[in-house]
C-alpha cells in the first residue's frame, strides 16, 4: 500500500479551500476516492472523474487529473462514452443521490445492466444540497425537507438494490462515519472489471440535519453510526425496524465480463 | 465501400460518417432515422469502432460527447422528438467545445407528428433549441450524394471548430435512393492536438481562429471539462468577465469564419425574373420547376442553401440583388423566410407547406405565375 500522502498528486491544491459547508461529508468522500486511486497506483493521466451537478459534483474542481462535468443526471451516460472510446482509462462517476437516483436513474440501471466497466460513487446526503435541501428519491419517509415541511410522503429508493438486481458487478454501501469500510469498498469497486457502485451516506448538516433537528455535524455523524447496521443484521430486522435503519455492506460481488469485452467477442465471432 | 453506389440517403449519411473517420455511434431508434443506427451496428465493430443503443436520446448524445472527449469521432442520428431530448446536451457540447455530429432526419409535425412523413420544421429548433446565447452549425443536403458529402463535411467542421454540427435531412431524402459516388479517399480534418509544456497547460486557451486546442482524455495533458462557465484552465468560474468573454468567443469562433462553411449554390440566369431560395428536398423541386418554366418564358434562378446555420445572409443578399422577386420555398410556416427577411430582403415571400406533402415543381410554377406576375410581364 502506498502512503496516503500520495493523494496529493491528484489534488488541485491551489483550488482549496473547498466550497463545501463545515461538517459536510463530501470532502471525506473525495479523499477516499483519491486514496483508492493512489493505492491502485492509477496514473494521473489514466483517470477521469465524471461528476454530477450538485454539491458533490463540485469535487471535480479540486482534482488535478482529467475531469468532466456535464449536465444534471447524465454522468453515467457521459462516462459510458468515455470508457467505450478509451477502455484504458479508469472512469469514475461521482454523483449526488438526486443526480443519480432521480433525473439519472435510468442511466444507472442501464449501465449496471450492461455491466459497463466504470465505477459509480453516490454521495447520498438524503436530500438535494445544491438547490437548498429539497427531498430526493432517497429521502426517508416522513423526513422534513424544504419541499416536504410536513414530512416526505413515500419510502426511500434503495439505489443499491436496484443496481444489484440490474446486474452490476459490484454493489456496496457504507457511510462517512465508517470511512475505512467505505474506502475498502471504493477500492473494490475500482478493481471490479464491470460496473461498480458504492453508495456512501453522508451528513448534510446545512439542510437535512437542520430541517430534521439532528444537531451539529458531529451529532449527524453519531446519527449515521446509530442508524446504520450491517446487512446481515438488517435482514433479520422486522419491517418497522428496517424503516428506521439503513443497511451497510456488500450487496453484490461477481466477476462477469463487462460490456466492451463481450461486444468485442461478438464482433470477432461474426 | 467506394465507387458508384446506389444508396438511400440514410445509408449515404452513414458511409459519410465512416469515411470521415467516425468510430462511435450511440443512438435510440426513431423513424425515419433508424437505418443509420442499424447500418452503424453492422459496420462499426469490424473497424474497431463501437455502436451502442442507449436507453434514450439524452443518453445517446451524452455517450457521443463522452466518446468524442475519449478520442473517437462520434455521431448520433435522430428525428424531431429525439432532437428535443438532446437539446440540453447539445448546449453542453457547444459550451465544452466537443466535436460531434447529430444527423436529424426531419419528420412532420410538432410532438410525435406523423412519424414517417417528411417535414422541414426543425430549422429553429436546431438554431435555438438549447438555452443560452450560442452559435451552431447546421448543414442541409438535398440529394443522396450531398448526404454523403455534407456528413463528411459536418465531421470536418466539427473537428475544425470544435463544436457540434447538425446535418438536417428529411424523410424523403433519407429514404430516397440515388446513385452516389464514394471516392477512395475524402478530405479529412482531425482536431488539432496540443504540444508544448504539460505543466501550466490551458486546454481552453483560444488558439488560432479563437478555437482552443484541448487534448483527449488519457493524454498527458490534463483536460478539465465542464458545462459551467470556465476559465482557460477549465476550472469553473463565476467571474462576469470570464463568462462574457467565453460566450462571446464561442459565438465569434463560428460567426467570424462563416466563409469556411459550405456556400449557397446558385443555378440559373444572371438576372432572373424570380429567385427561389430553398434547401433539402424542396430545393430539388425548385430546380425542376426552373427547368420546366424556362420554356414558358419566365426565368427562374434557384439559390440552394447548404449551410442553414449560421444563416449565410451576406451571400443570400448578394445573389438576391439580381432579381426583383424572391420566393422562399420550404416545408414549414416560414422559418427560413424570417432569416431571408432579416438579411434585408424584405420583399421575399414564402411558399410554405406543412402537411407532409412535398412541395412539387408544378406548385412552384403556379405560385410564381400567380404571385410574381408583374415581374414576369
Ligand atoms: C436539468 C436540470 N434540472 C435541475 C437542475 C438544478 N439542480 C442542480 S443540483 C440539483 C440537485 C442536486 O442534488 P444531489 O444530486 O442530491 O446532489 P447534492 O447537491 O445533494 O450533493 C438540481 C435539481 C439542473 N442543474 N439541471
Ligand atoms: S449543502 Fe449540504 S451537501 Fe451541500 S455542501 Fe453544504 S453540507 Fe454539503
XYZ file of C-alpha atoms and ligand atoms in Angstrom:
681
model
C 0.000 0.000 0.000
C 1.304 3.440 -0.901
C 1.445 6.167 1.716
C -1.758 8.171 1.796
C 0.109 11.423 1.151
C 0.323 10.286 -2.451
C -3.218 11.553 -2.940
C -1.671 14.997 -3.330
C -0.754 14.183 -6.905
C -4.484 14.057 -7.693
C -5.399 17.246 -5.845
C -5.573 20.760 -7.273
C -4.085 22.232 -4.100
C -4.391 25.804 -5.302
C -8.173 25.415 -5.580
C -8.519 24.788 -1.839
C -10.212 25.655 0.475
C -13.288 23.962 -0.991
C -16.798 25.359 -1.160
C -18.493 22.711 0.980
C -20.107 23.678 4.293
C -18.378 22.884 7.585
C -19.302 19.342 8.600
C -20.247 18.255 5.076
C -19.111 14.760 4.153
C -18.198 15.488 0.533
C -14.553 16.247 1.302
C -14.131 12.895 3.039
C -15.664 11.066 0.104
C -13.338 12.799 -2.341
C -10.401 11.899 -0.123
C -11.396 8.231 -0.150
C -11.654 8.239 -3.923
C -8.199 9.786 -4.277
C -6.814 7.300 -1.764
C -8.313 4.464 -3.810
C -6.636 5.769 -6.958
C -3.318 6.162 -5.134
C -3.445 2.674 -3.651
C -4.168 1.120 -7.013
C -1.374 3.282 -8.461
C -3.542 4.642 -11.227
C -1.543 7.151 -13.226
C -2.896 10.694 -13.165
C -3.495 10.822 -16.912
C -5.278 7.451 -16.895
C -8.061 8.514 -14.537
C -11.164 10.529 -15.389
C -13.562 11.897 -12.814
C -17.046 12.403 -14.232
C -19.038 14.321 -11.695
C -22.698 15.179 -11.392
C -24.350 18.529 -10.865
C -24.862 19.253 -7.196
C -22.664 19.874 -4.155
C -20.875 16.544 -4.514
C -20.338 17.233 -8.210
C -18.132 20.203 -7.373
C -15.463 17.698 -6.317
C -14.239 17.908 -9.896
C -12.994 21.429 -9.253
C -10.471 20.136 -6.734
C -8.832 17.359 -8.712
C -5.702 17.566 -10.754
C -6.485 14.905 -13.348
C -8.906 14.554 -16.245
C -12.373 15.606 -15.206
C -15.731 16.048 -16.836
C -18.842 17.734 -15.523
C -21.796 17.637 -17.873
C -25.498 18.058 -17.279
C -27.524 17.134 -14.206
C -28.171 13.389 -14.013
C -26.220 12.283 -17.047
C -22.816 11.484 -15.544
C -23.083 7.749 -16.204
C -24.168 8.246 -19.814
C -21.168 10.516 -20.498
C -18.907 8.085 -18.679
C -20.195 5.242 -20.839
C -18.982 7.054 -23.950
C -15.620 7.973 -22.406
C -14.989 4.381 -21.345
C -16.042 2.853 -24.670
C -13.816 5.255 -26.610
C -10.811 4.610 -24.375
C -11.139 1.494 -22.202
C -7.631 2.002 -20.813
C -8.964 4.821 -18.651
C -10.232 4.381 -15.101
C -13.559 6.185 -15.306
C -15.217 7.198 -12.040
C -18.607 8.871 -11.671
C -19.195 10.867 -8.506
C -22.829 11.827 -8.088
C -25.374 13.030 -5.570
C -28.388 10.891 -4.720
C -30.627 13.300 -6.641
C -28.371 13.327 -9.671
C -28.089 9.555 -9.738
C -31.421 8.419 -8.284
C -33.887 10.917 -9.756
C -33.018 12.501 -13.099
C -30.266 9.959 -13.820
C -31.845 6.760 -12.530
C -32.357 5.156 -15.896
C -28.704 5.628 -16.858
C -27.658 3.958 -13.596
C -29.851 0.922 -14.157
C -28.824 0.526 -17.788
C -25.110 0.894 -17.121
C -25.488 -1.754 -14.406
C -27.452 -3.978 -16.777
C -24.782 -3.623 -19.454
C -22.076 -4.024 -16.818
C -20.122 -1.100 -18.258
C -16.680 -1.017 -16.703
C -16.972 2.206 -14.732
C -17.112 2.988 -11.020
C -20.016 4.984 -9.630
C -19.804 6.638 -6.230
C -23.008 8.123 -4.854
C -22.722 10.689 -2.100
C -26.122 10.146 -0.507
C -26.866 13.100 1.757
C -30.571 12.168 1.739
C -31.566 15.404 0.021
C -30.646 17.952 -2.651
C -27.936 20.130 -1.183
C -27.093 22.433 -4.056
C -30.638 23.647 -4.639
C -31.431 24.183 -0.968
C -32.485 20.963 0.735
C -35.437 19.579 -1.198
C -36.380 15.907 -0.863
C -34.751 13.352 -3.111
C -35.898 9.827 -4.020
C -33.696 8.510 -1.222
C -35.052 10.820 1.479
C -36.600 8.566 4.150
C -40.372 8.634 4.638
C -41.611 11.456 6.898
C -38.325 13.412 6.807
C -38.607 17.181 6.731
C -37.110 18.974 3.727
C -37.758 22.324 2.072
C -40.341 20.696 -0.205
C -41.775 18.377 2.469
C -42.329 20.542 5.518
C -44.966 18.175 6.959
C -42.711 15.187 6.239
C -41.884 13.423 2.993
C -44.524 11.060 1.689
C -43.185 7.756 0.407
C -40.386 5.334 1.103
C -36.766 5.913 0.200
C -35.443 4.432 -3.008
C -32.729 1.842 -2.464
C -30.242 2.572 -5.251
C -28.073 -0.380 -4.282
C -30.824 -2.997 -4.560
C -31.867 -1.652 -7.929
C -28.320 -1.616 -9.245
C -27.588 -5.096 -7.923
C -30.715 -6.590 -9.433
C -29.938 -4.901 -12.748
C -26.713 -6.900 -12.884
C -23.843 -4.720 -11.662
C -20.562 -6.492 -10.898
C -20.106 -4.844 -7.518
C -22.544 -3.022 -5.221
C -21.868 -1.810 -1.703
C -22.992 0.816 0.786
C -21.331 2.465 3.747
C -21.214 5.861 5.451
C -18.642 8.577 6.044
C -18.717 7.559 9.702
C -17.466 4.085 8.646
C -14.860 5.718 6.463
C -12.371 2.855 6.330
C -15.071 0.469 5.259
C -16.126 2.965 2.581
C -12.506 3.262 1.486
C -12.216 -0.505 1.084
C -15.426 -0.597 -0.944
C -14.218 2.125 -3.293
C -11.030 0.164 -3.860
C -13.036 -2.994 -4.580
C -15.289 -1.122 -6.989
C -12.294 0.371 -8.809
C -10.843 -3.123 -9.184
C -14.106 -4.599 -10.480
C -13.970 -5.384 -14.175
C -17.596 -4.366 -14.699
C -19.953 -1.805 -13.203
C -19.216 -0.951 -9.579
C -21.428 1.154 -7.322
C -20.565 2.424 -3.865
C -23.198 4.444 -2.073
C -21.906 6.466 0.847
C -24.308 8.037 3.316
C -23.017 11.476 4.197
C -24.152 14.261 6.514
C -25.631 17.461 5.128
C -25.842 19.455 8.355
C -26.847 22.600 6.497
C -30.130 21.236 5.202
C -31.086 17.660 6.089
C -29.578 17.921 9.552
C -31.101 21.301 10.310
C -34.583 20.527 8.965
C -34.734 17.257 10.890
C -33.230 18.697 14.088
C -30.356 16.259 14.060
C -27.987 18.671 15.802
C -24.436 19.578 14.872
C -22.275 17.970 12.196
C -20.768 15.754 14.892
C -24.246 14.763 16.075
C -25.067 13.816 12.499
C -22.078 11.510 12.393
C -23.330 9.868 15.567
C -26.755 9.642 13.983
C -25.274 7.851 10.952
C -23.473 5.438 13.265
C -26.660 4.692 15.198
C -28.882 4.416 12.139
C -26.804 2.020 10.070
C -26.444 -1.698 10.666
C -24.553 -4.416 8.808
C -26.523 -6.048 6.020
C -26.993 -9.418 7.732
C -28.321 -7.774 10.879
C -30.604 -5.572 8.818
C -32.060 -8.640 7.124
C -33.074 -10.059 10.491
C -34.964 -6.918 11.463
C -38.724 -6.629 11.186
C -40.189 -4.216 8.677
C -40.762 -1.413 11.175
C -37.190 -1.612 12.449
C -35.907 -1.703 8.898
C -37.777 1.510 8.130
C -35.773 3.196 10.855
C -32.383 1.935 9.757
C -30.065 1.810 6.779
C -28.089 -1.295 5.921
C -24.439 -1.181 5.043
C -22.261 -3.849 3.488
C -21.579 -5.554 0.174
C -24.737 -6.464 -1.694
C -23.330 -7.877 -4.921
C -19.915 -9.076 -5.989
C -19.316 -11.198 -9.021
C -16.859 -11.447 -11.833
C -18.586 -11.419 -15.135
C -17.258 -9.941 -18.350
C -18.034 -6.306 -18.914
C -19.966 -4.887 -21.875
C -16.998 -3.979 -24.049
C -15.267 -7.365 -23.728
C -18.499 -9.099 -24.670
C -19.093 -6.663 -27.521
C -15.610 -7.230 -28.902
C -16.011 -11.033 -28.625
C -19.243 -10.864 -30.626
C -17.563 -8.691 -33.243
C -14.717 -11.141 -33.696
C -17.019 -14.147 -33.843
C -19.095 -12.622 -36.616
C -17.394 0.879 -49.925
C -16.220 3.106 -52.754
C -17.044 3.969 -56.345
C -20.540 4.379 -57.747
C -23.226 3.096 -55.424
C -26.992 3.125 -55.393
C -27.867 4.242 -51.900
C -30.532 5.613 -49.657
C -29.939 8.997 -48.015
C -29.625 7.441 -44.569
C -27.073 4.960 -45.872
C -25.116 7.747 -47.538
C -25.016 9.691 -44.256
C -23.688 6.588 -42.520
C -20.988 5.950 -45.113
C -20.134 9.647 -44.995
C -19.641 9.465 -41.252
C -17.428 6.411 -41.528
C -15.430 7.924 -44.389
C -14.805 10.978 -42.215
C -13.353 8.705 -39.543
C -16.270 8.211 -37.167
C -15.737 5.202 -34.913
C -18.525 5.701 -32.405
C -22.277 5.807 -32.760
C -24.783 5.967 -29.918
C -28.461 6.311 -30.678
C -32.050 5.457 -29.928
C -34.322 4.154 -32.693
C -36.706 6.633 -34.294
C -38.285 6.883 -37.740
C -37.179 7.998 -40.238
C -33.568 7.908 -38.947
C -33.332 4.293 -37.832
C -31.372 2.908 -40.774
C -28.347 4.959 -39.742
C -28.189 3.163 -36.385
C -28.797 -0.214 -37.995
C -26.037 0.241 -40.540
C -23.621 1.548 -37.906
C -24.296 -1.512 -35.749
C -23.204 -3.661 -38.708
C -20.205 -1.683 -39.859
C -18.519 -0.261 -36.781
C -17.285 -3.420 -34.980
C -15.126 -4.502 -37.913
C -13.462 -1.081 -37.946
C -12.601 -1.330 -34.264
C -15.380 1.111 -33.510
C -18.366 0.898 -31.189
C -22.105 1.035 -31.744
C -24.320 1.272 -28.707
C -28.082 1.569 -28.488
C -28.619 3.748 -25.452
C -31.692 3.970 -23.244
C -32.884 7.252 -24.767
C -31.686 10.228 -26.797
C -30.414 12.108 -23.766
C -28.076 9.228 -23.019
C -27.193 8.860 -26.706
C -25.868 12.378 -27.144
C -24.211 12.151 -23.721
C -22.362 8.998 -24.765
C -21.397 10.667 -28.055
C -19.939 13.626 -26.153
C -18.066 11.273 -23.818
C -16.695 9.216 -26.710
C -15.550 12.328 -28.554
C -13.664 13.503 -25.481
C -12.261 9.989 -25.187
C -10.738 10.487 -28.635
C -13.153 8.940 -31.124
C -15.074 10.823 -33.780
C -18.649 10.233 -32.716
C -22.161 10.737 -34.022
C -25.816 10.063 -33.460
C -28.928 10.187 -35.624
C -32.432 11.111 -34.643
C -35.630 12.893 -35.615
C -37.726 15.711 -34.067
C -38.701 14.226 -30.696
C -35.175 12.897 -30.198
C -33.680 16.257 -31.159
C -35.823 17.869 -28.468
C -34.440 15.445 -25.873
C -30.872 16.140 -26.946
C -31.055 19.902 -26.634
C -29.613 20.352 -23.142
C -26.554 18.274 -24.008
C -26.114 19.960 -27.381
C -25.720 23.148 -25.348
C -23.164 21.381 -23.194
C -21.212 20.259 -26.275
C -21.175 23.858 -27.526
C -20.063 25.162 -24.124
C -17.439 22.459 -23.602
C -16.302 22.639 -27.272
C -16.808 18.968 -28.017
C -16.777 17.981 -31.699
C -19.651 15.663 -32.646
C -22.263 15.221 -35.361
C -26.031 14.922 -34.998
C -27.957 13.780 -38.036
C -31.522 14.975 -37.660
C -33.883 13.439 -40.197
C -36.748 15.887 -40.078
C -40.263 14.492 -39.946
C -43.635 16.128 -39.950
C -45.131 17.983 -37.093
C -44.574 19.081 -33.574
C -44.746 16.438 -30.847
C -44.915 12.947 -32.357
C -46.377 14.387 -35.565
C -46.630 11.878 -38.369
C -43.728 9.634 -37.673
C -42.776 8.528 -41.157
C -43.602 11.624 -43.190
C -41.307 14.462 -44.174
C -41.105 17.997 -42.890
C -38.585 20.814 -42.711
C -39.718 22.363 -39.496
C -36.762 21.732 -37.161
C -34.887 24.731 -38.536
C -35.469 26.924 -35.493
C -35.259 24.007 -33.042
C -31.786 23.399 -34.417
C -30.812 27.042 -34.077
C -32.350 27.937 -30.759
C -33.357 24.634 -29.148
C -30.750 24.736 -26.467
C -30.894 27.543 -23.925
C -28.458 30.424 -23.736
C -26.660 32.583 -26.282
C -24.690 30.473 -28.724
C -23.937 29.761 -32.350
C -24.446 26.466 -34.132
C -23.515 24.900 -37.457
C -26.196 23.070 -39.454
C -25.966 21.694 -42.990
C -28.830 20.528 -45.201
C -28.255 18.004 -48.006
C -30.676 17.991 -50.921
C -29.526 14.790 -52.617
C -28.199 11.412 -51.601
C -24.766 12.480 -52.865
C -24.938 15.500 -50.580
C -25.966 13.244 -47.682
C -22.557 11.633 -48.094
C -20.586 14.799 -48.853
C -22.156 17.012 -46.213
C -21.867 14.372 -43.496
C -18.117 14.200 -44.227
C -18.091 17.999 -44.166
C -20.045 18.021 -40.888
C -17.345 15.942 -39.202
C -14.620 18.149 -40.641
C -16.334 21.294 -39.428
C -16.975 19.741 -36.015
C -13.263 18.994 -35.646
C -12.149 22.313 -37.132
C -14.454 24.459 -34.996
C -14.668 22.063 -32.048
C -18.418 22.204 -31.847
C -21.449 20.009 -32.527
C -22.648 20.105 -36.133
C -26.186 19.161 -37.147
C -26.998 17.559 -40.505
C -30.606 18.370 -41.347
C -32.082 15.892 -43.781
C -35.723 14.968 -44.166
C -37.756 11.803 -44.515
C -37.762 11.987 -48.333
C -34.027 12.465 -48.777
C -33.419 9.879 -46.064
C -35.310 7.169 -47.916
C -34.669 8.276 -51.478
C -32.359 6.026 -53.497
C -29.945 7.693 -55.913
C -26.558 6.948 -57.286
C -23.706 8.266 -55.200
C -20.025 8.421 -55.887
C -17.909 7.472 -52.910
C -14.250 8.351 -53.502
C -11.354 6.163 -52.307
C -10.322 8.957 -50.050
C -12.129 12.019 -48.751
C -10.601 15.157 -47.321
C -10.468 14.676 -43.571
C -9.831 17.254 -40.883
C -8.729 15.989 -37.479
C -8.825 18.061 -34.322
C -5.607 19.902 -33.537
C -3.714 18.310 -30.671
C -1.734 20.152 -28.006
C 2.033 20.445 -27.955
C 4.487 22.184 -25.667
C 4.916 22.005 -21.919
C 2.445 19.882 -19.943
C 2.774 21.935 -16.768
C 0.628 25.025 -16.742
C -1.156 23.888 -19.882
C -4.530 25.550 -20.522
C -6.939 23.356 -22.502
C -9.346 26.228 -23.109
C -6.867 28.903 -24.092
C -8.060 30.104 -27.515
C -5.659 29.116 -30.264
C -5.706 30.036 -33.920
C -9.127 31.299 -35.084
C -10.343 31.516 -31.472
C -10.573 27.707 -31.253
C -8.842 26.103 -28.256
C -6.643 23.008 -28.546
C -7.761 20.610 -25.826
C -6.299 17.097 -25.543
C -8.330 13.900 -25.328
C -8.950 12.150 -22.043
C -5.990 9.858 -21.495
C -3.454 12.274 -22.970
C -0.572 13.519 -20.894
C -2.117 16.994 -20.856
C -4.859 17.265 -18.264
C -8.300 18.014 -19.659
C -10.843 19.696 -17.409
C -14.265 19.888 -18.999
C -17.328 21.475 -17.506
C -20.602 22.906 -18.699
C -20.185 25.665 -16.149
C -18.548 28.877 -17.217
C -14.853 28.044 -17.038
C -11.512 29.789 -17.339
C -8.762 28.802 -19.761
C -7.594 26.079 -17.382
C -11.069 24.543 -17.433
C -11.836 25.496 -13.839
C -15.345 26.727 -13.177
C -15.697 30.441 -12.584
C -18.452 32.878 -11.718
C -16.479 35.917 -12.806
C -18.659 38.049 -15.132
C -15.673 38.857 -17.356
C -14.781 35.200 -17.766
C -18.431 34.360 -18.539
C -18.850 37.176 -21.035
C -15.595 36.504 -22.834
C -16.285 32.781 -23.053
C -19.774 33.097 -24.504
C -18.656 35.768 -26.961
C -15.712 33.681 -28.089
C -17.930 30.610 -28.566
C -20.112 32.685 -30.877
C -17.291 34.512 -32.665
C -15.236 31.384 -33.331
C -18.020 30.329 -35.702
C -19.663 33.565 -36.834
C -16.334 35.199 -37.789
C -15.411 32.283 -40.052
C -18.629 31.577 -41.902
C -16.762 31.813 -45.213
C -15.297 28.404 -44.390
C -18.757 26.840 -44.398
C -20.438 25.369 -47.498
C -21.722 28.291 -49.564
C -25.187 28.524 -51.136
C -25.306 27.273 -54.729
C -26.909 29.423 -57.377
C -28.276 27.858 -60.571
C -29.909 29.978 -63.261
C -29.565 33.060 -65.429
C -27.512 36.077 -64.394
C -30.579 38.267 -63.890
C -33.660 36.088 -63.462
C -37.225 37.267 -63.004
C -37.530 35.338 -59.762
C -35.119 33.675 -57.356
C -36.332 30.705 -55.355
C -34.411 30.151 -52.149
C -34.722 26.605 -50.938
C -32.931 23.664 -49.300
C -33.267 19.917 -48.798
C -35.953 18.109 -50.759
C -37.761 21.378 -51.576
C -34.685 22.646 -53.440
C -34.928 19.639 -55.746
C -38.452 20.686 -56.698
C -37.301 24.267 -57.203
C -34.583 23.103 -59.599
C -37.110 21.012 -61.546
C -39.512 23.969 -61.665
C -36.763 26.246 -63.012
C -36.035 23.793 -65.846
C -39.706 23.488 -66.782
C -40.696 27.133 -66.521
C -37.949 28.274 -68.882
C -39.921 27.149 -71.938
C -42.841 29.214 -70.644
C -40.837 32.415 -70.966
C -40.137 33.020 -67.311
C -36.640 32.855 -65.930
C -36.196 31.317 -62.531
C -32.978 31.177 -60.565
C -32.590 28.746 -57.684
C -30.484 29.510 -54.659
C -29.912 26.251 -52.834
C -28.720 26.564 -49.271
C -26.221 24.038 -47.955
C -25.346 25.766 -44.730
C -28.501 26.600 -42.836
C -26.804 27.918 -39.681
C -25.187 30.339 -39.369
C -27.570 31.662 -41.990
C -25.443 32.791 -44.974
C -27.042 36.217 -45.054
C -24.341 38.036 -46.996
C -24.224 35.505 -49.823
C -28.000 35.349 -49.956
C -28.382 39.137 -50.001
C -25.763 39.469 -52.745
C -27.356 36.944 -55.061
C -30.902 38.115 -54.400
C -29.926 41.626 -55.546
C -30.050 40.196 -59.082
C -33.797 39.566 -59.134
C -36.876 41.706 -58.459
C -38.774 38.801 -56.893
C -37.642 36.351 -54.218
C -39.591 33.316 -53.061
C -38.557 31.069 -50.183
C -39.910 27.545 -50.663
C -39.879 25.355 -47.568
C -41.981 22.729 -45.817
C -42.777 24.799 -42.746
C -44.519 28.051 -41.894
C -41.639 30.278 -42.944
C -38.702 29.544 -40.676
C -36.011 30.414 -43.261
C -38.193 33.162 -44.737
C -37.711 35.066 -41.485
C -33.944 34.821 -41.888
C -34.102 35.940 -45.508
C -36.128 38.982 -44.478
C -33.742 39.635 -41.604
C -30.923 39.607 -44.178
C -32.577 42.685 -45.682
C -34.577 41.011 -48.432
C -37.866 42.301 -47.138
C -39.590 41.728 -50.486
C -39.197 37.963 -50.109
C -42.395 35.956 -49.908
C -42.899 32.391 -48.715
C -44.170 29.300 -50.455
C -44.964 27.145 -47.473
C -46.460 23.719 -46.957
C -46.897 21.975 -43.701
C -48.962 18.851 -44.273
C -46.331 16.172 -45.047
C -46.733 16.744 -48.789
C -43.575 17.645 -50.602
C -43.656 20.981 -52.459
C -43.955 19.880 -56.103
C -42.372 21.631 -59.118
C -45.832 22.330 -60.582
C -46.831 24.054 -57.374
C -43.796 26.309 -57.542
C -44.558 27.174 -61.182
C -48.182 28.111 -60.441
C -47.106 30.092 -57.415
C -44.523 32.053 -59.388
C -47.006 32.761 -62.176
C -49.663 33.900 -59.747
C -47.681 35.827 -57.175
C -44.790 37.144 -59.214
C -46.841 38.096 -62.272
C -45.820 41.751 -62.536
C -42.155 40.856 -62.627
C -42.623 38.327 -65.359
C -44.604 40.694 -67.529
C -31.951 19.658 -15.841
C -31.664 20.262 -14.512
N -32.633 20.302 -13.601
C -32.381 20.862 -12.381
C -31.140 21.360 -12.088
C -30.902 22.014 -10.750
N -30.124 21.195 -9.822
C -28.803 21.433 -9.628
S -28.126 20.408 -8.488
C -29.625 19.642 -8.225
C -29.786 18.553 -7.212
C -28.574 18.144 -6.534
O -28.859 17.142 -5.620
P -27.961 15.892 -5.467
O -27.711 15.262 -6.799
O -28.543 15.015 -4.428
O -26.550 16.485 -5.037
P -26.125 17.310 -3.733
O -26.190 18.753 -4.088
O -27.067 16.942 -2.642
O -24.724 16.852 -3.494
C -30.614 20.185 -9.032
C -32.013 19.724 -9.007
C -30.162 21.302 -13.095
N -28.912 21.775 -12.919
N -30.441 20.745 -14.296
S -25.450 21.985 1.425
Fe -25.144 20.006 2.391
S -24.224 18.706 0.809
Fe -24.034 20.832 0.135
S -22.019 21.473 0.838
Fe -23.468 22.074 2.414
S -23.493 20.361 3.828
Fe -22.543 19.647 1.961
